[in-house]
CSV table of C-alpha atoms in Angstrom, one decimal:
chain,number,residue,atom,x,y,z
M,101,UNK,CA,97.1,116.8,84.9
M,102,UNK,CA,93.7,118.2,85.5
M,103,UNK,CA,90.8,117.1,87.7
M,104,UNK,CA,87.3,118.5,87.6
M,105,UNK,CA,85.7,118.6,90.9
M,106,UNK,CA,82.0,118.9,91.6
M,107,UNK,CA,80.7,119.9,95.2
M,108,UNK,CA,77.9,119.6,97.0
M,109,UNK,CA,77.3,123.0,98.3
M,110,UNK,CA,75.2,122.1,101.4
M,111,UNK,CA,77.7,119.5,102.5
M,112,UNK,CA,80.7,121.5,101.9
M,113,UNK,CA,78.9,124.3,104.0
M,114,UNK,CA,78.1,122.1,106.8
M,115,UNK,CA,81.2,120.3,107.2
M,116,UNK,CA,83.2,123.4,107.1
M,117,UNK,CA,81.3,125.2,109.6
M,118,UNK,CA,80.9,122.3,112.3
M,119,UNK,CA,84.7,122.7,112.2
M,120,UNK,CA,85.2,126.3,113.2
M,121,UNK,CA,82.4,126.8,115.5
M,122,UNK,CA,83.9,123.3,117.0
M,123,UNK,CA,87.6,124.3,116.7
M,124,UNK,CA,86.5,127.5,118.9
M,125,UNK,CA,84.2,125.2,121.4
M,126,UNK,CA,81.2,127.4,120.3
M,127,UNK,CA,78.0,125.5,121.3
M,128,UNK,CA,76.1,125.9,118.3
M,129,UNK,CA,72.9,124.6,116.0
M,130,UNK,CA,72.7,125.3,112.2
M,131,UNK,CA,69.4,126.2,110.6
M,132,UNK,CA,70.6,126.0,107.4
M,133,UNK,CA,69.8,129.2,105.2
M,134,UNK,CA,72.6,131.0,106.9
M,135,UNK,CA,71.7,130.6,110.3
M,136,UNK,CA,73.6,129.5,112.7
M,137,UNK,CA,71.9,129.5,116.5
M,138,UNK,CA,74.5,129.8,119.3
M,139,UNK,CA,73.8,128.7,122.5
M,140,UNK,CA,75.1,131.6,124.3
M,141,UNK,CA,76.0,135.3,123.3
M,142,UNK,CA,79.9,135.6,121.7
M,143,UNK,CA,82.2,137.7,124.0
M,144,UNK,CA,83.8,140.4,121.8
M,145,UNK,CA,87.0,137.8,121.3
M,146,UNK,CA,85.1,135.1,120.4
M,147,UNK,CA,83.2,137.1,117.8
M,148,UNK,CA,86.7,138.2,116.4
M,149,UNK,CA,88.2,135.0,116.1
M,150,UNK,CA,85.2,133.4,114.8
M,151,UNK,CA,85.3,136.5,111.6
M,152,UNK,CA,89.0,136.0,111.5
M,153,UNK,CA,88.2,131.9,110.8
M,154,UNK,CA,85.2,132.4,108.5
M,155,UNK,CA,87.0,135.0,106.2
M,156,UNK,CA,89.6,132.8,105.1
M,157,UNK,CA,86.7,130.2,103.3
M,158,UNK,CA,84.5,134.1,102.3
M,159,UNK,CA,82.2,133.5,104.8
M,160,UNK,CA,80.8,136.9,106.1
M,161,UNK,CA,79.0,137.7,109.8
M,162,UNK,CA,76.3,140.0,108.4
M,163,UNK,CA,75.8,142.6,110.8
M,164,UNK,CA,72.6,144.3,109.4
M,165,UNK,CA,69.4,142.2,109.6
M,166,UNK,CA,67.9,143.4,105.6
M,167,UNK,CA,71.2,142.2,104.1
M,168,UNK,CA,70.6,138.8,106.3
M,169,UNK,CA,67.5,138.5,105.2
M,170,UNK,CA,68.6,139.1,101.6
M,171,UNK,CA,70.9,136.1,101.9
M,172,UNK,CA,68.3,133.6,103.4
M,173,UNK,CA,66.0,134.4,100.5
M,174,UNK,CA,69.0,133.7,98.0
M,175,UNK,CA,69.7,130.3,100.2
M,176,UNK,CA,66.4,129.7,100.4
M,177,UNK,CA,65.9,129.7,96.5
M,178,UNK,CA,68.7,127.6,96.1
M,179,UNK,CA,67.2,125.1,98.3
M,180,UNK,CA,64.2,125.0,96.5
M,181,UNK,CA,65.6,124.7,93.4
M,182,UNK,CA,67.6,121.5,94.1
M,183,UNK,CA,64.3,119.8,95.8
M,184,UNK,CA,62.1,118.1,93.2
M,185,UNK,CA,59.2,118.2,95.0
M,186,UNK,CA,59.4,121.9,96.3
M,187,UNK,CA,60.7,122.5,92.7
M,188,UNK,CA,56.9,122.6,92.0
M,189,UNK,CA,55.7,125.2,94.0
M,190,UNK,CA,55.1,128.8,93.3
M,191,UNK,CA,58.4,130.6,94.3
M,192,UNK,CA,56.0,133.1,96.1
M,193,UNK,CA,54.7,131.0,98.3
M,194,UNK,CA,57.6,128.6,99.5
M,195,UNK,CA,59.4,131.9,101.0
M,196,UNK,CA,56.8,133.2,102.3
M,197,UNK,CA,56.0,130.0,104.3
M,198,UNK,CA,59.5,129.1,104.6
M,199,UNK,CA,60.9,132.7,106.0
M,200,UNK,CA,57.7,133.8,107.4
M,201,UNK,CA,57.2,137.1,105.6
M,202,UNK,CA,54.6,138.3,103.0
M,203,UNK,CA,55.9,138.2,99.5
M,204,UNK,CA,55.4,141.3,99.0
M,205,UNK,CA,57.8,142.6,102.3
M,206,UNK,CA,60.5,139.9,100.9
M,207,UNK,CA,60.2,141.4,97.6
M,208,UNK,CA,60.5,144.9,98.1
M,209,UNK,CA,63.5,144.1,100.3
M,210,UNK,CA,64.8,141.8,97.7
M,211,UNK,CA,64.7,144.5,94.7
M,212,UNK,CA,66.1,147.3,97.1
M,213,UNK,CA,69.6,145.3,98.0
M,214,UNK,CA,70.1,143.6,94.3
M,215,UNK,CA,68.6,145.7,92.2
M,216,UNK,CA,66.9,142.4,91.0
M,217,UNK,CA,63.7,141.5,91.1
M,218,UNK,CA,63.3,137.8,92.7
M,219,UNK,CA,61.7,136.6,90.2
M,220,UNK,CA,64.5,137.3,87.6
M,221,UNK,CA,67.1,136.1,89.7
M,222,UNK,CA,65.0,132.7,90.1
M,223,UNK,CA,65.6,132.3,86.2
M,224,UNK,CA,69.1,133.5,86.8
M,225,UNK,CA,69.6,130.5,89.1
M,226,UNK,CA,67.5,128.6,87.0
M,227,UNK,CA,69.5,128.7,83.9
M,228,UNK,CA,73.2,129.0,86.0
M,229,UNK,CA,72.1,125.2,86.8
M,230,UNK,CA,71.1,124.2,83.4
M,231,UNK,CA,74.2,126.0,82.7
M,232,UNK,CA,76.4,123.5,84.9
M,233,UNK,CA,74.5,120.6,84.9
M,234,UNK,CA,75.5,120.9,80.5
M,235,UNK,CA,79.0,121.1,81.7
M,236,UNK,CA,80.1,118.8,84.4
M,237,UNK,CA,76.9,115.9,83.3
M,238,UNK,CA,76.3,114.1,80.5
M,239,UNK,CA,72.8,114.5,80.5
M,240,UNK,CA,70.9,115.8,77.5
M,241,UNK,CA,68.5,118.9,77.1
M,242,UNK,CA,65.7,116.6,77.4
M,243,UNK,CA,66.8,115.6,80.5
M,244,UNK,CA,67.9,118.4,81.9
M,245,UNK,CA,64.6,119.8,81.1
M,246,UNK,CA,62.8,117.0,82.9
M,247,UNK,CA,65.0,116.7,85.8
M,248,UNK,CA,64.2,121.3,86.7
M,249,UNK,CA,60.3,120.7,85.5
M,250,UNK,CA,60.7,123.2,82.8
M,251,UNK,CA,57.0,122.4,80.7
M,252,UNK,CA,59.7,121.4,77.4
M,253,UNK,CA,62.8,121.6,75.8
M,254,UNK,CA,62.0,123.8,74.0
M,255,UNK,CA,60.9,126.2,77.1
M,256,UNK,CA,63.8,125.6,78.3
M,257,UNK,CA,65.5,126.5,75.5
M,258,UNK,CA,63.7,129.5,75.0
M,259,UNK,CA,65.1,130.5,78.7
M,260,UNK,CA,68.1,130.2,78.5
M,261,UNK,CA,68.7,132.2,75.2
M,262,UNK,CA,66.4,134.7,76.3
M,263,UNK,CA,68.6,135.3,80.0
M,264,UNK,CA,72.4,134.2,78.5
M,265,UNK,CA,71.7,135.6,74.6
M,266,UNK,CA,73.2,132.3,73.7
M,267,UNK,CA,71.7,129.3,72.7
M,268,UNK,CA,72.3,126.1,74.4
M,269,UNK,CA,74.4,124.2,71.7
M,270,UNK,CA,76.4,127.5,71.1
M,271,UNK,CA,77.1,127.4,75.0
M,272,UNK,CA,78.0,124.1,75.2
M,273,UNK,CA,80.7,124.3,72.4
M,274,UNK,CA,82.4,127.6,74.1
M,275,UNK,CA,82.5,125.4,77.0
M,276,UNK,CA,84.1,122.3,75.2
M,277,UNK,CA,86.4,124.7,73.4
M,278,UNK,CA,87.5,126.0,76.8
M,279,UNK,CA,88.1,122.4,78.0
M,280,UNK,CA,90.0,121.3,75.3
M,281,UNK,CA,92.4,124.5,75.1
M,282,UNK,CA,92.8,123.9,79.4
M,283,UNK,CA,94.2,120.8,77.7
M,284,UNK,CA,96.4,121.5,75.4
M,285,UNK,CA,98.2,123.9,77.4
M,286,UNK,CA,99.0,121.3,79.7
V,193,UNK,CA,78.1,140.2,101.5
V,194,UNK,CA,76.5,143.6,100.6
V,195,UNK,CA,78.8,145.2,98.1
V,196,UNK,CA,79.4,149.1,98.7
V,197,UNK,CA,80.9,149.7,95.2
V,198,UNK,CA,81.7,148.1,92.0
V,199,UNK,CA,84.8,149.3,90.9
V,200,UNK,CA,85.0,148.9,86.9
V,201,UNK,CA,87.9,149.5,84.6
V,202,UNK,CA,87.4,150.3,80.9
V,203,UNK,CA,90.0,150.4,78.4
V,204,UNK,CA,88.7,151.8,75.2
V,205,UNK,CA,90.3,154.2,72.4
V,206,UNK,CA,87.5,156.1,71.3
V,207,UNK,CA,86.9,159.0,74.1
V,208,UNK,CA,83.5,159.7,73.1
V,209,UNK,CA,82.7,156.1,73.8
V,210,UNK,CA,84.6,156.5,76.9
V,211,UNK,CA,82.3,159.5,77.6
V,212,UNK,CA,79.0,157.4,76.4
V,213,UNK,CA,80.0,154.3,78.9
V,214,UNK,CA,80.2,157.0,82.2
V,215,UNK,CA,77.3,158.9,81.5
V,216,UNK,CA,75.7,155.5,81.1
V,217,UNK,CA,76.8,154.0,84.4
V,218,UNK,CA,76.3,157.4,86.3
V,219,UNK,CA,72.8,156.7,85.4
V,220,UNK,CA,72.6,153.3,86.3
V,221,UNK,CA,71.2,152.8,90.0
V,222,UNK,CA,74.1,150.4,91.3
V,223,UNK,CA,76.8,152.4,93.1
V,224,UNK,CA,80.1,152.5,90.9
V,225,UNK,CA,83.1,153.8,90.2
V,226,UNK,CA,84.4,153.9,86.7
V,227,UNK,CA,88.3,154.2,86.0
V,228,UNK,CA,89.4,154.3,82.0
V,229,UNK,CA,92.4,154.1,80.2
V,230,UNK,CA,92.5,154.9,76.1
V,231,UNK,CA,94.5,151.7,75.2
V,232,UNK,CA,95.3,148.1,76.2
V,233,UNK,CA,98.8,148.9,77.3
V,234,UNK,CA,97.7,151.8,80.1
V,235,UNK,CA,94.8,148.7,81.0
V,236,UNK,CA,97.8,146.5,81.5
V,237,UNK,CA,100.8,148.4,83.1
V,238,UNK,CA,98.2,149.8,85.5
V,239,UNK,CA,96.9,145.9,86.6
V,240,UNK,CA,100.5,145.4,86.7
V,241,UNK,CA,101.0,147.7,89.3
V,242,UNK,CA,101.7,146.7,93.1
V,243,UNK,CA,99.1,148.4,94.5
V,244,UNK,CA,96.7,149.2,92.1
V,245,UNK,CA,92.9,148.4,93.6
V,246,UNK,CA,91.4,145.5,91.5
V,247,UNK,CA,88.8,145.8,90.3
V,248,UNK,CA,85.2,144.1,90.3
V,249,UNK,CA,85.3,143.8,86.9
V,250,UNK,CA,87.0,144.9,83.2
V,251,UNK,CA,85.4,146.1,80.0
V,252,UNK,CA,87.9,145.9,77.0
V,253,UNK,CA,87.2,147.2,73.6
V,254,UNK,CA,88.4,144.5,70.8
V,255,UNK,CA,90.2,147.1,68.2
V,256,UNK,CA,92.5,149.2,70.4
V,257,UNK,CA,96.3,150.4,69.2
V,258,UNK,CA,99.2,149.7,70.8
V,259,UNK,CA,97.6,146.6,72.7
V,260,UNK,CA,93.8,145.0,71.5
V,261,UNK,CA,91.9,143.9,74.4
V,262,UNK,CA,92.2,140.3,72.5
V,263,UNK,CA,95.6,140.0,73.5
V,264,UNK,CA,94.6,142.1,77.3
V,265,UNK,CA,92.3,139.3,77.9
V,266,UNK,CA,94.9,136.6,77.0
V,267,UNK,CA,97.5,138.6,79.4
V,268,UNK,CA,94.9,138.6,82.1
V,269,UNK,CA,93.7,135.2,82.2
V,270,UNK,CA,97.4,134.1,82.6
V,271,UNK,CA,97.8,136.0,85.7
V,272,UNK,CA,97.0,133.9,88.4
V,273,UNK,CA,96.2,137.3,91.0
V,274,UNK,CA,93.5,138.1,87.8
V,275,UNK,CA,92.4,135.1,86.1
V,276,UNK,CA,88.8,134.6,88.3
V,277,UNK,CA,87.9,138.7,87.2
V,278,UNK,CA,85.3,139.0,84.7
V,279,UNK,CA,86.0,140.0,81.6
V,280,UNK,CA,83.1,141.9,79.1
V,281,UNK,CA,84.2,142.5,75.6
V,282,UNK,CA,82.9,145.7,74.4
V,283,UNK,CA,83.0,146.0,70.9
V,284,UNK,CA,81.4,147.0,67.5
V,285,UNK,CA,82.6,143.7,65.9
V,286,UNK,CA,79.6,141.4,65.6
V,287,UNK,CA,81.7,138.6,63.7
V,288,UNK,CA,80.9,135.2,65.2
V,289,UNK,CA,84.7,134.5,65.1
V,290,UNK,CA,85.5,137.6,67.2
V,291,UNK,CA,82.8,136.4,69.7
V,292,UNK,CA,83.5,132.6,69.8
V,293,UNK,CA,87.7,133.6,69.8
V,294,UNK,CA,87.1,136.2,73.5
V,295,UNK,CA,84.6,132.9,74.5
V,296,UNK,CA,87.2,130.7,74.5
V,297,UNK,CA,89.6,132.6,76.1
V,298,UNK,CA,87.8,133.0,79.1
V,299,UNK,CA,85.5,136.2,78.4
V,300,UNK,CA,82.4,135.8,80.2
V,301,UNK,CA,80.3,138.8,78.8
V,302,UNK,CA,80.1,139.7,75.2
V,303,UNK,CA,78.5,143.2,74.4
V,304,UNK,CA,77.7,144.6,71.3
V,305,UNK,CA,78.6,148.6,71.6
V,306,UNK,CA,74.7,149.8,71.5
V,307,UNK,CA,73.8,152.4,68.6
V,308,UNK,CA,71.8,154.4,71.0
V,309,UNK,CA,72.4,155.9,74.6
V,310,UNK,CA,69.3,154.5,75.8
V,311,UNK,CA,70.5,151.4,74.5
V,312,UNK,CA,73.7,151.8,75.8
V,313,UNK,CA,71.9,152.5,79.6
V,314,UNK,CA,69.9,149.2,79.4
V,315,UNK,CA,72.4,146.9,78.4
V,316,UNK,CA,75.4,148.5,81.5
V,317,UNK,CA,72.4,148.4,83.7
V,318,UNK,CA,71.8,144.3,82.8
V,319,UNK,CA,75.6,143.7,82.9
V,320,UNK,CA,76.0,145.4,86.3
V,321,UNK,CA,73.0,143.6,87.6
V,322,UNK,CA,74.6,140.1,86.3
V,323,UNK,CA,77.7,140.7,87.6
V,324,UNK,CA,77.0,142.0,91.2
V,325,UNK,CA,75.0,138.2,91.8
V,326,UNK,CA,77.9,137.0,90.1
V,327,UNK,CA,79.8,138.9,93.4
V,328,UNK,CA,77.5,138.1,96.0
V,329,UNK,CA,75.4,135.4,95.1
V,330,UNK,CA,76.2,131.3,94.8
V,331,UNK,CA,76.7,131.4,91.3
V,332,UNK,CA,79.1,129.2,89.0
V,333,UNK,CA,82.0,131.4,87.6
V,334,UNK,CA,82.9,128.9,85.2
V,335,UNK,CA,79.5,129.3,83.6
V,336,UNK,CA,79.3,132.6,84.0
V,337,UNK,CA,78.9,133.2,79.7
V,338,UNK,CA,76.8,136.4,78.5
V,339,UNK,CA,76.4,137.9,75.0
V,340,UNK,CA,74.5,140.9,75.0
């Protein structure tokens, strides 16, 4: 048999760090974002074992400060996208405020690493939730729509054939077609 | 989780396409290296291979002798080692049956071969883009589902 799983991705991250910094009696805060405070510098064994621990879930030390920036801008996005209330912001000024940097510094840095403008990749994370939220919910366009304050459906819509090249019904019968095969082959 | 280099395989018959698709990606500003083969079969015995490097991702052209990159992508996905790589179709088929068959069986990216080099430059530089978040980015790889 088959079981869908869906995971909270904040949780899951939390849970699973608490455990390794604990399992290797690191004293330790997380900032969320990425950050993890220690509460004193890791000797160069410590550091090691703590890589060694992290690699086997993909979790990266990043050595080079742009590239950690990079990935608090990407976690910071996510955030903001899964708060309703932040939801309604202008993307510009929620990093600013929240990584303390001007726009146009985390922009440039953004572009430079992804090749992506931060903008685009808001729509990119923008439609990958549309995207899931159509295939592990039952919830309908409208409410989909509603629940990521796009203006309308059909905005929405508009969105996510413009970034995928696929319309949403088209996308949503590849993805029952791919359920059903997982299925059969069972 | 900087990437240094995408590493892309492309199995396609025609060799001026082959040609096209590297002067397109040397143009493109993401760092990459491009490895080809001329049929599905060379795609297949080299992924088959011990230690052959895997790749970020694989382009397959639809109409290929020997082996057509329908049947490649069916091999692929049933190889547990390969079955999370993404796939892009590649091809000059525009059939809605063609598209919706390589959707179902697990393609994420569907490409129209592009009449024009220009073209052609634009749409390896979107799909590059796309799939280096897809690499470094918290993404959903079982939504990840692109026609281009």
């Amino acid at each position: 048999m088959k079981l869908y799983l869906k995971y909270d991705h904040a949780k899951t991250y939390k849970a699973l760090l608490t455990e390794q910094f604990e399992a290797l009696a690191l004293g330790f805060t997380l900032h969320g974002l990425g950050e993890v405070e220690l509460s004193k510098p890791l000797s160069s064994v410590e550091r090691e074992s703590l890589t060694k621990a992290l690699q086997r879930y993909g979790i990266e030390i990043i050595a080079d400060q742009k590239t950690a920036l990079v990935q608090r801008i990407k976690e910071a996005i996510h955030e903001m996208l899964h708060d309703e209330q932040a939801n309604l912001l202008k993307v510009s000024a929620y990093l600013a405020d929240k990584l303390a940097y001007s726009y146009a510094y985390l922009s440039t840095i953004f572009s430079e690493a992804t090749y992506m403008s931060i903008e685009n990749f808001v729509i990119l994370k923008k439609v990958d939730r549309v995207k899931s939220l159509m295939a592990n919910t039952d919830l309908t366009l409208t409410e989909i729509a509603f629940k990521l304050n796009y203006s309308s459906v059909a905005h929405l819509s508009g969105q996510f054939k413009k970034t995928t090249g696929l319309t949403p019904s088209a996308f949503q019968k590849i993805i029952a077609r791919r359920k059903s095969l997982n299925l059969n082959t069972l | 989780m900087a990437l240094e280099k995408l590493i892309l395989f492309l199995a396609d018959d025609d060799e001026d396409d082959r040609l096209m698709f590297q002067e397109a990606i040397d143009e493109v500003k993401i760092q990459t290296e491009l490895i080809t083969f001329h049929n599905g079969k060379a795609l297949m015995d080299a992924l088959a291979k011990k230690d052959c490097r895997q790749p970020h991702m694989i382009f397959l052209d639809l109409n290929m002798p020997v082996k057509n990159g329908m049947q490649c992508l069916k091999e692929i996905k049933m190889m547990p080692a390969l079955a999370d790589l993404p796939i892009a179709i590649y091809s000059t088929s525009s059939s809605e049956e063609d598209i919706d068959a390589t959707f179902h069986h697990g393609a994420n990216i569907y490409i129209n071969k592009p009449n024009t080099f220009g073209q052609l430059k634009q749409v390896v530089e979107k799909v590059l883009q796309l799939n280096w978040q897809y690499q470094t980015s918290n993404l959903n790889r079982d939504t990840f589902l692109f026609r281009i």
